[in-house]
PDB file of C-alpha atoms in Angstrom:
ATOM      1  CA  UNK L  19      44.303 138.610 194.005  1.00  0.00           C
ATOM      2  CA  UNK L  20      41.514 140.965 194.350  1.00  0.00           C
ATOM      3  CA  UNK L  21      39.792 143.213 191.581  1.00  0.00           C
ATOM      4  CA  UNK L  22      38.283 146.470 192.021  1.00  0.00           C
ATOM      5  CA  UNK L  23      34.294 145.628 192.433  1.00  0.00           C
ATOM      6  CA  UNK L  24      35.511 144.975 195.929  1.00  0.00           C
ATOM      7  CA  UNK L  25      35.145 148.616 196.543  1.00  0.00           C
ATOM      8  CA  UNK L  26      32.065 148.812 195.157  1.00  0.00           C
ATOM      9  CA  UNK L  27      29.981 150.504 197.461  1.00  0.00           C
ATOM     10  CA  UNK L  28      26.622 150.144 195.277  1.00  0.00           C
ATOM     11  CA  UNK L  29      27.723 146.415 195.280  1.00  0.00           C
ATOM     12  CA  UNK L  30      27.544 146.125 199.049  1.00  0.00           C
ATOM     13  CA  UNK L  31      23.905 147.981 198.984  1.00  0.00           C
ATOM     14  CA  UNK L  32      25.738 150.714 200.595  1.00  0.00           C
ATOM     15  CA  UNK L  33      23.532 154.312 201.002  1.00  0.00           C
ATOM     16  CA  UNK L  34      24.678 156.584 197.979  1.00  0.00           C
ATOM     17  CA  UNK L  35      24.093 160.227 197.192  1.00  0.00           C
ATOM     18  CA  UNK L  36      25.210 163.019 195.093  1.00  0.00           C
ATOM     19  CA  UNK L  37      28.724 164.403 195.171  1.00  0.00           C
ATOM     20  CA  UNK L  38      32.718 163.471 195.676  1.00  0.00           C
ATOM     21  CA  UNK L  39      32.061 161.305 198.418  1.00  0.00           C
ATOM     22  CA  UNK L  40      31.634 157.995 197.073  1.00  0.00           C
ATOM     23  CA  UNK L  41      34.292 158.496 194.836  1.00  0.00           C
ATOM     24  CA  UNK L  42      36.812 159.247 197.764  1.00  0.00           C
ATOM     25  CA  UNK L  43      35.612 156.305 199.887  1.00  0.00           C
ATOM     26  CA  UNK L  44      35.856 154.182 197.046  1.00  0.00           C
ATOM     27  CA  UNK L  45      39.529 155.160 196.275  1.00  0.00           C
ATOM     28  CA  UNK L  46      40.598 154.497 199.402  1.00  0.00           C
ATOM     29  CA  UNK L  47      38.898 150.767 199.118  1.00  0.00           C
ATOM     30  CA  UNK L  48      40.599 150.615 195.836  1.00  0.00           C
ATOM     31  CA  UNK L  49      44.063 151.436 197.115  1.00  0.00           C
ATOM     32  CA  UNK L  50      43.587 148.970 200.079  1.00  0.00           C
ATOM     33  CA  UNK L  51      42.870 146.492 197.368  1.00  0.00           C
ATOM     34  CA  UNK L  52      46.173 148.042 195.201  1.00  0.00           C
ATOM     35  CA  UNK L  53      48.004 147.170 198.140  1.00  0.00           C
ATOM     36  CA  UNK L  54      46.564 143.953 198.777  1.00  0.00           C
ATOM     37  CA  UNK L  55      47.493 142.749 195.245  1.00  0.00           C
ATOM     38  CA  UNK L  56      50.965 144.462 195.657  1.00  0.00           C
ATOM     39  CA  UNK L  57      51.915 142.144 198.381  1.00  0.00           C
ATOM     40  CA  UNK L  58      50.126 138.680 196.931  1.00  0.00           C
ATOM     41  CA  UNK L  59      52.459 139.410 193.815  1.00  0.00           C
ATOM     42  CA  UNK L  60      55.743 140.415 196.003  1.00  0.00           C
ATOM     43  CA  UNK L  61      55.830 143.486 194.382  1.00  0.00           C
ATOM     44  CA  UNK L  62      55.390 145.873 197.393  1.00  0.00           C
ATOM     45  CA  UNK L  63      57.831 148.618 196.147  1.00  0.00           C
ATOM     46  CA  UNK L  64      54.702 149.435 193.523  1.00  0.00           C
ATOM     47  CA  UNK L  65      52.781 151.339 196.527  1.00  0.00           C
ATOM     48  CA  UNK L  66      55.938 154.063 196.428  1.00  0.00           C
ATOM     49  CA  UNK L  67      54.508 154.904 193.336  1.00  0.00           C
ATOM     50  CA  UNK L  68      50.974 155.628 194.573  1.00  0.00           C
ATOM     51  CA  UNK L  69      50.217 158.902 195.342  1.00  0.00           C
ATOM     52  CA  UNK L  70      51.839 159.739 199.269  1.00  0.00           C
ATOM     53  CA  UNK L  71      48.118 160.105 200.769  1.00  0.00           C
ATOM     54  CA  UNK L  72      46.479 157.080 199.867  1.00  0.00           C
ATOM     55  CA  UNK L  73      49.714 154.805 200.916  1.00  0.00           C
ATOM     56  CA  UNK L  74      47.533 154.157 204.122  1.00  0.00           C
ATOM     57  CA  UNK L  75      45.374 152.445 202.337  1.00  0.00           C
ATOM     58  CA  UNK L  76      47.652 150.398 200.490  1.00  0.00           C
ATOM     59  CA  UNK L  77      49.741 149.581 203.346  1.00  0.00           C
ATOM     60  CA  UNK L  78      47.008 148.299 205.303  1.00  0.00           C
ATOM     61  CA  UNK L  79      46.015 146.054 202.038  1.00  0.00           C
ATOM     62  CA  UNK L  80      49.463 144.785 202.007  1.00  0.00           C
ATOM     63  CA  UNK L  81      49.387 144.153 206.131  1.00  0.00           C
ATOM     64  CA  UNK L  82      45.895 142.088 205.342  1.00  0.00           C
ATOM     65  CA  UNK L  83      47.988 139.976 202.263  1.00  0.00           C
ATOM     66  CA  UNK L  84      51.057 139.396 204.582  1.00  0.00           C
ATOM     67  CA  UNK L  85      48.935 138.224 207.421  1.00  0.00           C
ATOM     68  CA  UNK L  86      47.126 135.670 205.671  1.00  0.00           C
ATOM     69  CA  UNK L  87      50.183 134.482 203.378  1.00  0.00           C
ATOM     70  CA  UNK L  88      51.755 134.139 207.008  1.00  0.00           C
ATOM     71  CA  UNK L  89      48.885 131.890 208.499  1.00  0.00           C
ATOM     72  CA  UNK L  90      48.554 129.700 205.069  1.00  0.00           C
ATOM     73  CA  UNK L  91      52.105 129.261 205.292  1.00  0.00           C
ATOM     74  CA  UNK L  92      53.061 129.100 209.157  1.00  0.00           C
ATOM     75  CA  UNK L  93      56.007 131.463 208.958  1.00  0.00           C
ATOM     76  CA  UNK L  94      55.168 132.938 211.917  1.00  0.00           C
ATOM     77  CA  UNK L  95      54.250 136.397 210.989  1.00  0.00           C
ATOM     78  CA  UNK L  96      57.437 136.779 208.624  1.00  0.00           C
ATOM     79  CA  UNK L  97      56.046 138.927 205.820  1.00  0.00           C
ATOM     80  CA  UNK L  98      54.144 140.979 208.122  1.00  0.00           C
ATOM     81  CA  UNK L  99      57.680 141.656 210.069  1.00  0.00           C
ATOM     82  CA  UNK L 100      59.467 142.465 206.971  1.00  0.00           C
ATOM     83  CA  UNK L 101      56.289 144.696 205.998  1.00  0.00           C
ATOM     84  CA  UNK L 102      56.425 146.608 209.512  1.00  0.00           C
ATOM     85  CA  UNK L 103      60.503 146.827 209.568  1.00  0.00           C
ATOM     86  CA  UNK L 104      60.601 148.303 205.788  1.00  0.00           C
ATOM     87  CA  UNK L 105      58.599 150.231 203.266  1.00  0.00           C
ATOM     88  CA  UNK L 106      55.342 150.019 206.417  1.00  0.00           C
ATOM     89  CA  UNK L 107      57.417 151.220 209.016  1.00  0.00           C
ATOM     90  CA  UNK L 108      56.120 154.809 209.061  1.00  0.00           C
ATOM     91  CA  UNK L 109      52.276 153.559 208.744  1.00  0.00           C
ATOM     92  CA  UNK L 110      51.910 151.313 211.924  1.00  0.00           C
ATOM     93  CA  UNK L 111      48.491 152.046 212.489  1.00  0.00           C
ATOM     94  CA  UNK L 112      47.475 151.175 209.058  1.00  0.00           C
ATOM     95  CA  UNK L 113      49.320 147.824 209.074  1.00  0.00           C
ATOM     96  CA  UNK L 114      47.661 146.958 212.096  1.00  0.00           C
ATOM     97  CA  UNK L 115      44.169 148.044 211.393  1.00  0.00           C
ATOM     98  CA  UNK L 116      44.759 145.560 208.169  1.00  0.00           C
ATOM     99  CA  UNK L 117      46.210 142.700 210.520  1.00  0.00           C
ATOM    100  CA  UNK L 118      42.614 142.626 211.823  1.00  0.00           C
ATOM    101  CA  UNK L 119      41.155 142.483 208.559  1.00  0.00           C
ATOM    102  CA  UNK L 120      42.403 139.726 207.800  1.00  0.00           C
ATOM    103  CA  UNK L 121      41.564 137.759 210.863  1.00  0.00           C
ATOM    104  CA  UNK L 122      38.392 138.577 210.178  1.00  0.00           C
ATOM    105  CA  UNK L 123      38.364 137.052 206.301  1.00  0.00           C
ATOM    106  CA  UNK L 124      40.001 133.864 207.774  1.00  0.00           C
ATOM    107  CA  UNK L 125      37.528 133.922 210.202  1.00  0.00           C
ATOM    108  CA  UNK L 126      39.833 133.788 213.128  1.00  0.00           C
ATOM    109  CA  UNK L 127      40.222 135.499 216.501  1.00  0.00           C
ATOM    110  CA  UNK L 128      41.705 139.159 215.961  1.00  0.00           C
ATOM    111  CA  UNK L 129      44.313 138.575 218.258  1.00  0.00           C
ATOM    112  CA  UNK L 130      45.613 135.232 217.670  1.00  0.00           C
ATOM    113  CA  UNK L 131      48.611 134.305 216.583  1.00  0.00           C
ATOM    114  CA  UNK L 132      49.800 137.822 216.119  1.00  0.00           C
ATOM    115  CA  UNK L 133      53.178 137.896 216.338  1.00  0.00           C
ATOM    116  CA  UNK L 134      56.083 140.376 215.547  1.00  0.00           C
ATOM    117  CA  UNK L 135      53.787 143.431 215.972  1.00  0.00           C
ATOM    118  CA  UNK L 136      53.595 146.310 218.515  1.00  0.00           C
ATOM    119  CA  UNK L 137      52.637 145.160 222.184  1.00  0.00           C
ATOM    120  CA  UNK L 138      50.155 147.912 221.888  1.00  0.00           C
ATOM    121  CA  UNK L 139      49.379 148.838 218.477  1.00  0.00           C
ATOM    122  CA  UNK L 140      48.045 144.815 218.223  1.00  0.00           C
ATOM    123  CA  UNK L 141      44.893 145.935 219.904  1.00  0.00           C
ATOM    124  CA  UNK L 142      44.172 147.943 216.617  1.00  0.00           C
ATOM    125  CA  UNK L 143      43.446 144.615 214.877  1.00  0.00           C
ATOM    126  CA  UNK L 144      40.427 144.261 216.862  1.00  0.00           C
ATOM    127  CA  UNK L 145      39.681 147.495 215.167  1.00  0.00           C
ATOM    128  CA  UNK L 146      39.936 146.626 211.533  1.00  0.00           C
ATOM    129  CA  UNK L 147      38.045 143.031 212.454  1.00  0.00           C
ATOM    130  CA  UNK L 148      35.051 145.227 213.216  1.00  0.00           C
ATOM    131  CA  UNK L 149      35.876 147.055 209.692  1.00  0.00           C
ATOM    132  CA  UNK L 150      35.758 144.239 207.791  1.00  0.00           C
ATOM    133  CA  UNK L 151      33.084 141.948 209.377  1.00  0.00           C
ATOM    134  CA  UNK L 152      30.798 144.801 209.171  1.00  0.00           C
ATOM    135  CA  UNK L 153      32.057 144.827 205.641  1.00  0.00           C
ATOM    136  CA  UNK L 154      31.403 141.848 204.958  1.00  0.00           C
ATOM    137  CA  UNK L 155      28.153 141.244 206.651  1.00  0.00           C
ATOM    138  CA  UNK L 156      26.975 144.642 207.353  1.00  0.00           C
ATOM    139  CA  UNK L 157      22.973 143.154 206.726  1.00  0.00           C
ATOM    140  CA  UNK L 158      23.883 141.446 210.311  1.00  0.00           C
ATOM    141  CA  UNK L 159      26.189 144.130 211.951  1.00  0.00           C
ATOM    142  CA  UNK L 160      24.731 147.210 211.137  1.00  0.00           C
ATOM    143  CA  UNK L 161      21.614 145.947 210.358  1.00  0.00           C
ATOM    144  CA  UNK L 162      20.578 143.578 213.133  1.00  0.00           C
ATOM    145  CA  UNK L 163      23.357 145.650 215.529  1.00  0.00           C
ATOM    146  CA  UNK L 164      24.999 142.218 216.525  1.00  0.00           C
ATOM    147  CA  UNK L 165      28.218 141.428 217.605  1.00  0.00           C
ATOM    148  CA  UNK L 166      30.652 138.277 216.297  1.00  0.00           C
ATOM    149  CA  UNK L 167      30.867 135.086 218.856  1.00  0.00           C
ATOM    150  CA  UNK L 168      34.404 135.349 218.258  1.00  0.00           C
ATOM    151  CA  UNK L 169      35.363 138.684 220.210  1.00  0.00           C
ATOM    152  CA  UNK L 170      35.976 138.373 223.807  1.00  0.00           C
ATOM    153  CA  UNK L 171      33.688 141.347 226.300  1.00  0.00           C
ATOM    154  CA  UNK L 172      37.438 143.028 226.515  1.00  0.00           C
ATOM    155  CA  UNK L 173      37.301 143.337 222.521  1.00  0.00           C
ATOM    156  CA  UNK L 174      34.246 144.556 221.784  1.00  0.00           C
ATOM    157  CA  UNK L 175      34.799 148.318 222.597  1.00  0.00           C
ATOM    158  CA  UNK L 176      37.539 148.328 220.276  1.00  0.00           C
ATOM    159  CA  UNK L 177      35.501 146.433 217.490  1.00  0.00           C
ATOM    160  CA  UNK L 178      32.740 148.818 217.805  1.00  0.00           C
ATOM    161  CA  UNK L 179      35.773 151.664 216.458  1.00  0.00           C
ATOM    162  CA  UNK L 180      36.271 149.674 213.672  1.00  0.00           C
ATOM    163  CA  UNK L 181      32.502 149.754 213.026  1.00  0.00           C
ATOM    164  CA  UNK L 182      31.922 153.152 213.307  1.00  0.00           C
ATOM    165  CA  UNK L 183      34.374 154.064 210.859  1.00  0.00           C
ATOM    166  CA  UNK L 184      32.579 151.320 208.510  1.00  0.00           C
ATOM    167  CA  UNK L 185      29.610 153.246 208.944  1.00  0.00           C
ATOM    168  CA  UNK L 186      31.132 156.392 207.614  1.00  0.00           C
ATOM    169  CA  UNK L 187      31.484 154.120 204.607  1.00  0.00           C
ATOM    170  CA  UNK L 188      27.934 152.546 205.004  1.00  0.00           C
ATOM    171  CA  UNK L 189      26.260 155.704 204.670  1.00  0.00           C
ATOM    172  CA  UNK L 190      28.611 157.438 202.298  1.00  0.00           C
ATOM    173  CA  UNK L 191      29.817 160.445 204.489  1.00  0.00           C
ATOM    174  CA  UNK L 192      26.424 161.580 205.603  1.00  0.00           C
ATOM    175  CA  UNK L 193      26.469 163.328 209.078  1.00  0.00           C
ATOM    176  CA  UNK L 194      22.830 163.231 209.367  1.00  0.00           C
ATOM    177  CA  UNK L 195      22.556 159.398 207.956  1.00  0.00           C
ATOM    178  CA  UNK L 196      25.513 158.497 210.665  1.00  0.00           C
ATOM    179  CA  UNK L 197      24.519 160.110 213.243  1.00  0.00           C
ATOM    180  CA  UNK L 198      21.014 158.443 212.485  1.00  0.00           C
ATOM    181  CA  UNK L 199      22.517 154.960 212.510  1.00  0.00           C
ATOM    182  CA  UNK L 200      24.683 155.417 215.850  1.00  0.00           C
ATOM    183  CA  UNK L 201      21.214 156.508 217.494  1.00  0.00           C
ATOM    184  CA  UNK L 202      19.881 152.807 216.612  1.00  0.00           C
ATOM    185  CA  UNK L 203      22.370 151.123 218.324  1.00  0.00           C
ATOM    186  CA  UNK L 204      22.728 150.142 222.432  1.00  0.00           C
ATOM    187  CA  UNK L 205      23.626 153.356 224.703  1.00  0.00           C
ATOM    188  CA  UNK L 206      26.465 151.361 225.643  1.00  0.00           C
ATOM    189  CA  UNK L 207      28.140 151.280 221.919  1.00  0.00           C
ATOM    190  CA  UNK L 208      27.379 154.606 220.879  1.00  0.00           C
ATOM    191  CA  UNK L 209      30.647 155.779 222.298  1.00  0.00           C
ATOM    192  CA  UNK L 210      32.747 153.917 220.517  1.00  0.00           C
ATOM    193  CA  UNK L 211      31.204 153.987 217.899  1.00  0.00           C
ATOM    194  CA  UNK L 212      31.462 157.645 217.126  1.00  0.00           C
ATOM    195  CA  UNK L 213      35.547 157.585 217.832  1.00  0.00           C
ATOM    196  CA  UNK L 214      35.284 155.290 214.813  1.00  0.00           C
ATOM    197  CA  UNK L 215      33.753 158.016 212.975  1.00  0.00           C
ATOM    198  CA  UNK L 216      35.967 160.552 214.119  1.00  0.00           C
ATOM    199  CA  UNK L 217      39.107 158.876 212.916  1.00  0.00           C
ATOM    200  CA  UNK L 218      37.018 157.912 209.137  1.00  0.00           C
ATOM    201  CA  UNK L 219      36.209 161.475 208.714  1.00  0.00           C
ATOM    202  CA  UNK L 220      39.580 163.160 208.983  1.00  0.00           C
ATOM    203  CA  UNK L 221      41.590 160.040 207.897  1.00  0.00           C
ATOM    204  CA  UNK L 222      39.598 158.925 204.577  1.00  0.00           C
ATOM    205  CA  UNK L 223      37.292 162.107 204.259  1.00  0.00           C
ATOM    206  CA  UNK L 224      34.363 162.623 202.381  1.00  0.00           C
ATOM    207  CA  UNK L 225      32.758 165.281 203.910  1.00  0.00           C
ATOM    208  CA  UNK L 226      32.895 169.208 203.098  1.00  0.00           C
ATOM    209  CA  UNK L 227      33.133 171.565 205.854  1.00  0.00           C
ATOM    210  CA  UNK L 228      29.857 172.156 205.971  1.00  0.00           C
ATOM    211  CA  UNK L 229      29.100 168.363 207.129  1.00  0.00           C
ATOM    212  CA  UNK L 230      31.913 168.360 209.638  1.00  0.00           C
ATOM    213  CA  UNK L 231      30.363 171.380 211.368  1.00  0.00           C
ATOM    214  CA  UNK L 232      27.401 169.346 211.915  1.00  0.00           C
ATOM    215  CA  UNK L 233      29.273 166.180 212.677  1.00  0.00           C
ATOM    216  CA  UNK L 234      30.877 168.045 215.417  1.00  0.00           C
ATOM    217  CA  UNK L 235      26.807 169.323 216.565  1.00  0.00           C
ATOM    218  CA  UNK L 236      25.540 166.251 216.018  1.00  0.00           C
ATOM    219  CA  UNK L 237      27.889 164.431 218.267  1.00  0.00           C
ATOM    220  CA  UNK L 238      27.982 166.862 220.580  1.00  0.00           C
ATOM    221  CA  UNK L 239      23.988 166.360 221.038  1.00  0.00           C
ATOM    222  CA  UNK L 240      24.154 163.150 221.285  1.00  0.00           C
ATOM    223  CA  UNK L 241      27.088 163.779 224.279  1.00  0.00           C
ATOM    224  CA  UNK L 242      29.807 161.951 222.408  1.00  0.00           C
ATOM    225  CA  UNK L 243      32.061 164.894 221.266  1.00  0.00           C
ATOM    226  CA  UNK L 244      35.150 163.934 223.448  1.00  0.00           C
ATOM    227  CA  UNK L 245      34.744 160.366 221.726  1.00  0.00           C
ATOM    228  CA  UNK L 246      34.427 162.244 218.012  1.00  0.00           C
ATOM    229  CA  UNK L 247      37.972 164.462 218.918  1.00  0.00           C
ATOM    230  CA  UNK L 248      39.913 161.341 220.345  1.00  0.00           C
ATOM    231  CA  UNK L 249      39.105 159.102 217.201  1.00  0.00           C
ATOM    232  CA  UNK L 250      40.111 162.305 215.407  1.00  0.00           C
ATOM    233  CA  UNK L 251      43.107 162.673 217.003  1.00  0.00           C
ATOM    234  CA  UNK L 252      44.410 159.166 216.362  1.00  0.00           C
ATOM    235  CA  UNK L 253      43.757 160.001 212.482  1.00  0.00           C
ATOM    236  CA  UNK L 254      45.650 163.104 212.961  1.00  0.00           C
ATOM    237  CA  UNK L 255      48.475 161.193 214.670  1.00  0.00           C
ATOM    238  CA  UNK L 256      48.613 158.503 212.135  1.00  0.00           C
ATOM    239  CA  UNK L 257      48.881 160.789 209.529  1.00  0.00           C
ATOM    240  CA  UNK L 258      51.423 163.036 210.716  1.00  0.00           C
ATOM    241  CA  UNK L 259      53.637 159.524 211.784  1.00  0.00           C
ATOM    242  CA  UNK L 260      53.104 159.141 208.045  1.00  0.00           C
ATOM    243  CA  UNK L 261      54.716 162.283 206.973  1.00  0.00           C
ATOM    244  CA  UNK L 262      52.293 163.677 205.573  1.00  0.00           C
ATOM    245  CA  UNK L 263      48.932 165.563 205.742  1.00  0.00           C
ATOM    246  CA  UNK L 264      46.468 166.023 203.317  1.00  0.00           C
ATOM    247  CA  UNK L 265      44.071 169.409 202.917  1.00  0.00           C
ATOM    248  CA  UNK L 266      41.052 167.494 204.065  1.00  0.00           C
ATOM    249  CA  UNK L 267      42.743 165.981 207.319  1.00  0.00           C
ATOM    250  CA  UNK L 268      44.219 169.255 208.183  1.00  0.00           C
ATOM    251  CA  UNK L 269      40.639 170.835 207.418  1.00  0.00           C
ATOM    252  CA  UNK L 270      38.961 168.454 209.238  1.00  0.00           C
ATOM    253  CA  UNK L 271      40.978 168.496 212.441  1.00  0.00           C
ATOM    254  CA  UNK L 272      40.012 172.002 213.846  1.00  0.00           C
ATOM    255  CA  UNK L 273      36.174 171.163 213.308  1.00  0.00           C
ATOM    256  CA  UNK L 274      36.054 168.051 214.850  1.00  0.00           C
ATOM    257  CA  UNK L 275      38.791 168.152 217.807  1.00  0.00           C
ATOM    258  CA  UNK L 276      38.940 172.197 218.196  1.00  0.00           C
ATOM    259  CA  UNK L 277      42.881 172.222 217.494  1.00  0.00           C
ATOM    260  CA  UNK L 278      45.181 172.442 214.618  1.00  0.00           C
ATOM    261  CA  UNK L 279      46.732 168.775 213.595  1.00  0.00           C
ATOM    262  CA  UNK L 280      49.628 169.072 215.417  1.00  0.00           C
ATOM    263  CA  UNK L 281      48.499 169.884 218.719  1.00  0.00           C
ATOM    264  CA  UNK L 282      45.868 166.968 218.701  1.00  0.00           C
ATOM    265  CA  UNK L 283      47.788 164.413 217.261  1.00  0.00           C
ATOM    266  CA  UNK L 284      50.068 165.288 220.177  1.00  0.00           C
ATOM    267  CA  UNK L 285      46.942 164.250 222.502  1.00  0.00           C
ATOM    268  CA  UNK L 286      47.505 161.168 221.239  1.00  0.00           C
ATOM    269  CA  UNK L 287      51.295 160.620 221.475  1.00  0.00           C
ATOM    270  CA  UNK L 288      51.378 162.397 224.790  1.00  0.00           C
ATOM    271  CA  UNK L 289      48.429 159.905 225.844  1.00  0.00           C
ATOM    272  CA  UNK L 290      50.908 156.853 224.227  1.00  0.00           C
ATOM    273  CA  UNK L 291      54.193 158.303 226.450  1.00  0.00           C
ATOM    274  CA  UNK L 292      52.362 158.720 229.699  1.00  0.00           C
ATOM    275  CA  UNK L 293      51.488 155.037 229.759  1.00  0.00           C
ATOM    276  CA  UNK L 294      55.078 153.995 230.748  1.00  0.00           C
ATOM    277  CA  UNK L 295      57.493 151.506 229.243  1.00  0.00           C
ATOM    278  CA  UNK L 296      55.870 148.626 228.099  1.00  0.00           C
ATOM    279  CA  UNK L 297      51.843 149.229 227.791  1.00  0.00           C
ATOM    280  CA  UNK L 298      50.529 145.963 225.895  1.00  0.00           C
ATOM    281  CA  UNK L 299      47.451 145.110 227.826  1.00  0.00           C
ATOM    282  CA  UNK L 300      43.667 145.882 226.416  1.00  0.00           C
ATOM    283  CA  UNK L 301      43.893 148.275 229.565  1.00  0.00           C
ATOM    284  CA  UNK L 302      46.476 149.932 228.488  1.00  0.00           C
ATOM    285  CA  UNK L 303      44.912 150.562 225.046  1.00  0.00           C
ATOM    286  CA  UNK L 304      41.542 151.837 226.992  1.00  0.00           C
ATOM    287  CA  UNK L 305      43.611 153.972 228.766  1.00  0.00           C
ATOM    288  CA  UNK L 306      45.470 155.768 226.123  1.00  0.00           C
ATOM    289  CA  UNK L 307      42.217 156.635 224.450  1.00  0.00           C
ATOM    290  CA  UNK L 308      40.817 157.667 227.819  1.00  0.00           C
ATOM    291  CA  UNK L 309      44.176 160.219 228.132  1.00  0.00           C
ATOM    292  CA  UNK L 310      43.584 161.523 224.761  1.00  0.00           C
ATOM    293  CA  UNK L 311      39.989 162.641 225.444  1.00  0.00           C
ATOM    294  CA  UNK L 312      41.158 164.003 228.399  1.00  0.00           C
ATOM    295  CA  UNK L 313      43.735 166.118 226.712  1.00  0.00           C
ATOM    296  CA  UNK L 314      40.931 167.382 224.412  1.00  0.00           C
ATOM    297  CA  UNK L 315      38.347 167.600 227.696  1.00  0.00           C
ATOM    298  CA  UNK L 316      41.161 169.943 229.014  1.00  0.00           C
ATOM    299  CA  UNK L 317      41.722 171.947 226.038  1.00  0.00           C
ATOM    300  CA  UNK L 318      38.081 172.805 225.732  1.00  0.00           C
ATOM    301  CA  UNK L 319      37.095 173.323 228.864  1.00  0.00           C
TER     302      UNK L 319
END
């Protein structure tokens, strides 16, 4: 079980300031960790009772329980299944983003031994590694800008997503602060870095509308806008999967991808469709985020 310092950003020496956004980045921790606890405890059916935009978070929590329950107890991925099949089945890319997270507590590769999960969808574990490595050891990851031993070249793209939306935690919502700490990093990175903080700032929030607008300049400055509008169209996407969309997703979405939820969420599925039957390869995944920014290169053109 897990208590509630572990959202603690002050605990993690996380940047603070002023205003509601530490709170709302510590609720969604919290929820992750509600979740978490819901699924050690078999009581799952408690996250229906959480309010219907932070079951993301507690999804993922329960994906990160199930995983490692799975591994202690070889049942090859059978709570995770049951997770994806039932009460999870509308929040994919949250269960998978947790998958990753807990590869990286066990210290494990992000992709082995996955089982039972989406062909596609598994690359998103590589994703929630980077969160929660550069959760756990952000001194070294943020910090120092290295990269785990344990990722493969073919992974690290989609582990530097995962960090940047851990940076949106790291500097508590701060355009200026993240934009700041992207800048520090390898050319190379910066890319996907900022879809990492695309998808944190319409998925989680944090920011007002003021800080979005210069998000959106910021990125587009640094010639990563198309990178900021895919990760937030994957947030968009995710949430609308979900059923639902909260006021500062839908506020969000027109600032930082130039469309209204619906139309770039369907970036994102469209992007999903035109890859054919059966994508499943870390190609594939490259290339549906390639579409997506496309869609959105196309749109604003």
């Amino acid at each position: 079980m897990q208590g509630h310092k572990e959202a603690d950003l002050g605990r993690r020496r996380f940047r603070l300031r002023q205003g509601p956004s530490r709170e709302v980045l510590e609720n969604a921790e919290k929820t992750y960790v509600l979740g978490f606890n819901a699924a050690v405890s078999r009581e799952i059916e408690k996250i229906a009772e959480i309010a219907v935009e932070q079951r993301g978070f507690a999804y993922e929590g329960a994906a990160t329980a199930s995983t490692i329950l799975d591994l202690a107890t070889m049942t090859r991925g059978r709570r995770l299944h049951e997770l994806l099949a039932g009460p999870a089945m509308a929040y994919q890319h949250s269960v998978h983003l947790g998958v990753g997270r807990a590869y990286a507590r066990l210290h494990l590769r992000p992709t082995w031994g996955i089982r039972r999960t989406h062909p596609l969808m598994r690359w998103l574990a590589v994703d929630g590694f980077g969160f929660q490595r550069a959760l756990t050891h952000a001194d070294q990851l943020v910090g120092e800008r290295s990269m785990p031993n344990l990722l493969t070249r073919t992974q690290c793209a989609i582990f530097d997503q995962g960090l940047g939306r851990l940076l949106w935690f790291h500097d508590c919502a701060s355009p200026e602060e993240v934009a700041a700490r992207i800048a520090e990093f390898p050319t190379g990175r910066r890319a996907d870095l900022w879809a990492g903080v695309g998808f944190a700032a319409t998925y989680v929030g944090g920011a007002d509308l003021e800080e979005l607008a210069r998000l959106t300049t910021l990125a587009s400055a640094e010639g990563f806008r198309s990178h900021l509008a895919q990760g937030c169209a994957f947030a968009a996407a995710a949430r609308l999967q979900a059923g639902t969309l909260p006021d500062h997703t839908a506020q969000a979405v027109p600032l930082l991808a130039g469309a209204e939820p619906q139309e770039a969420a369907a970036w994102a599925d469209t992007a999903l469709i035109a890859l054919g039957h059966d994508p499943h390869t870390h190609e594939d995944f490259q290339a549906w985020r390639a579409h997506t920014r496309r869609a959105w290169s196309r749109r604003n053109r």
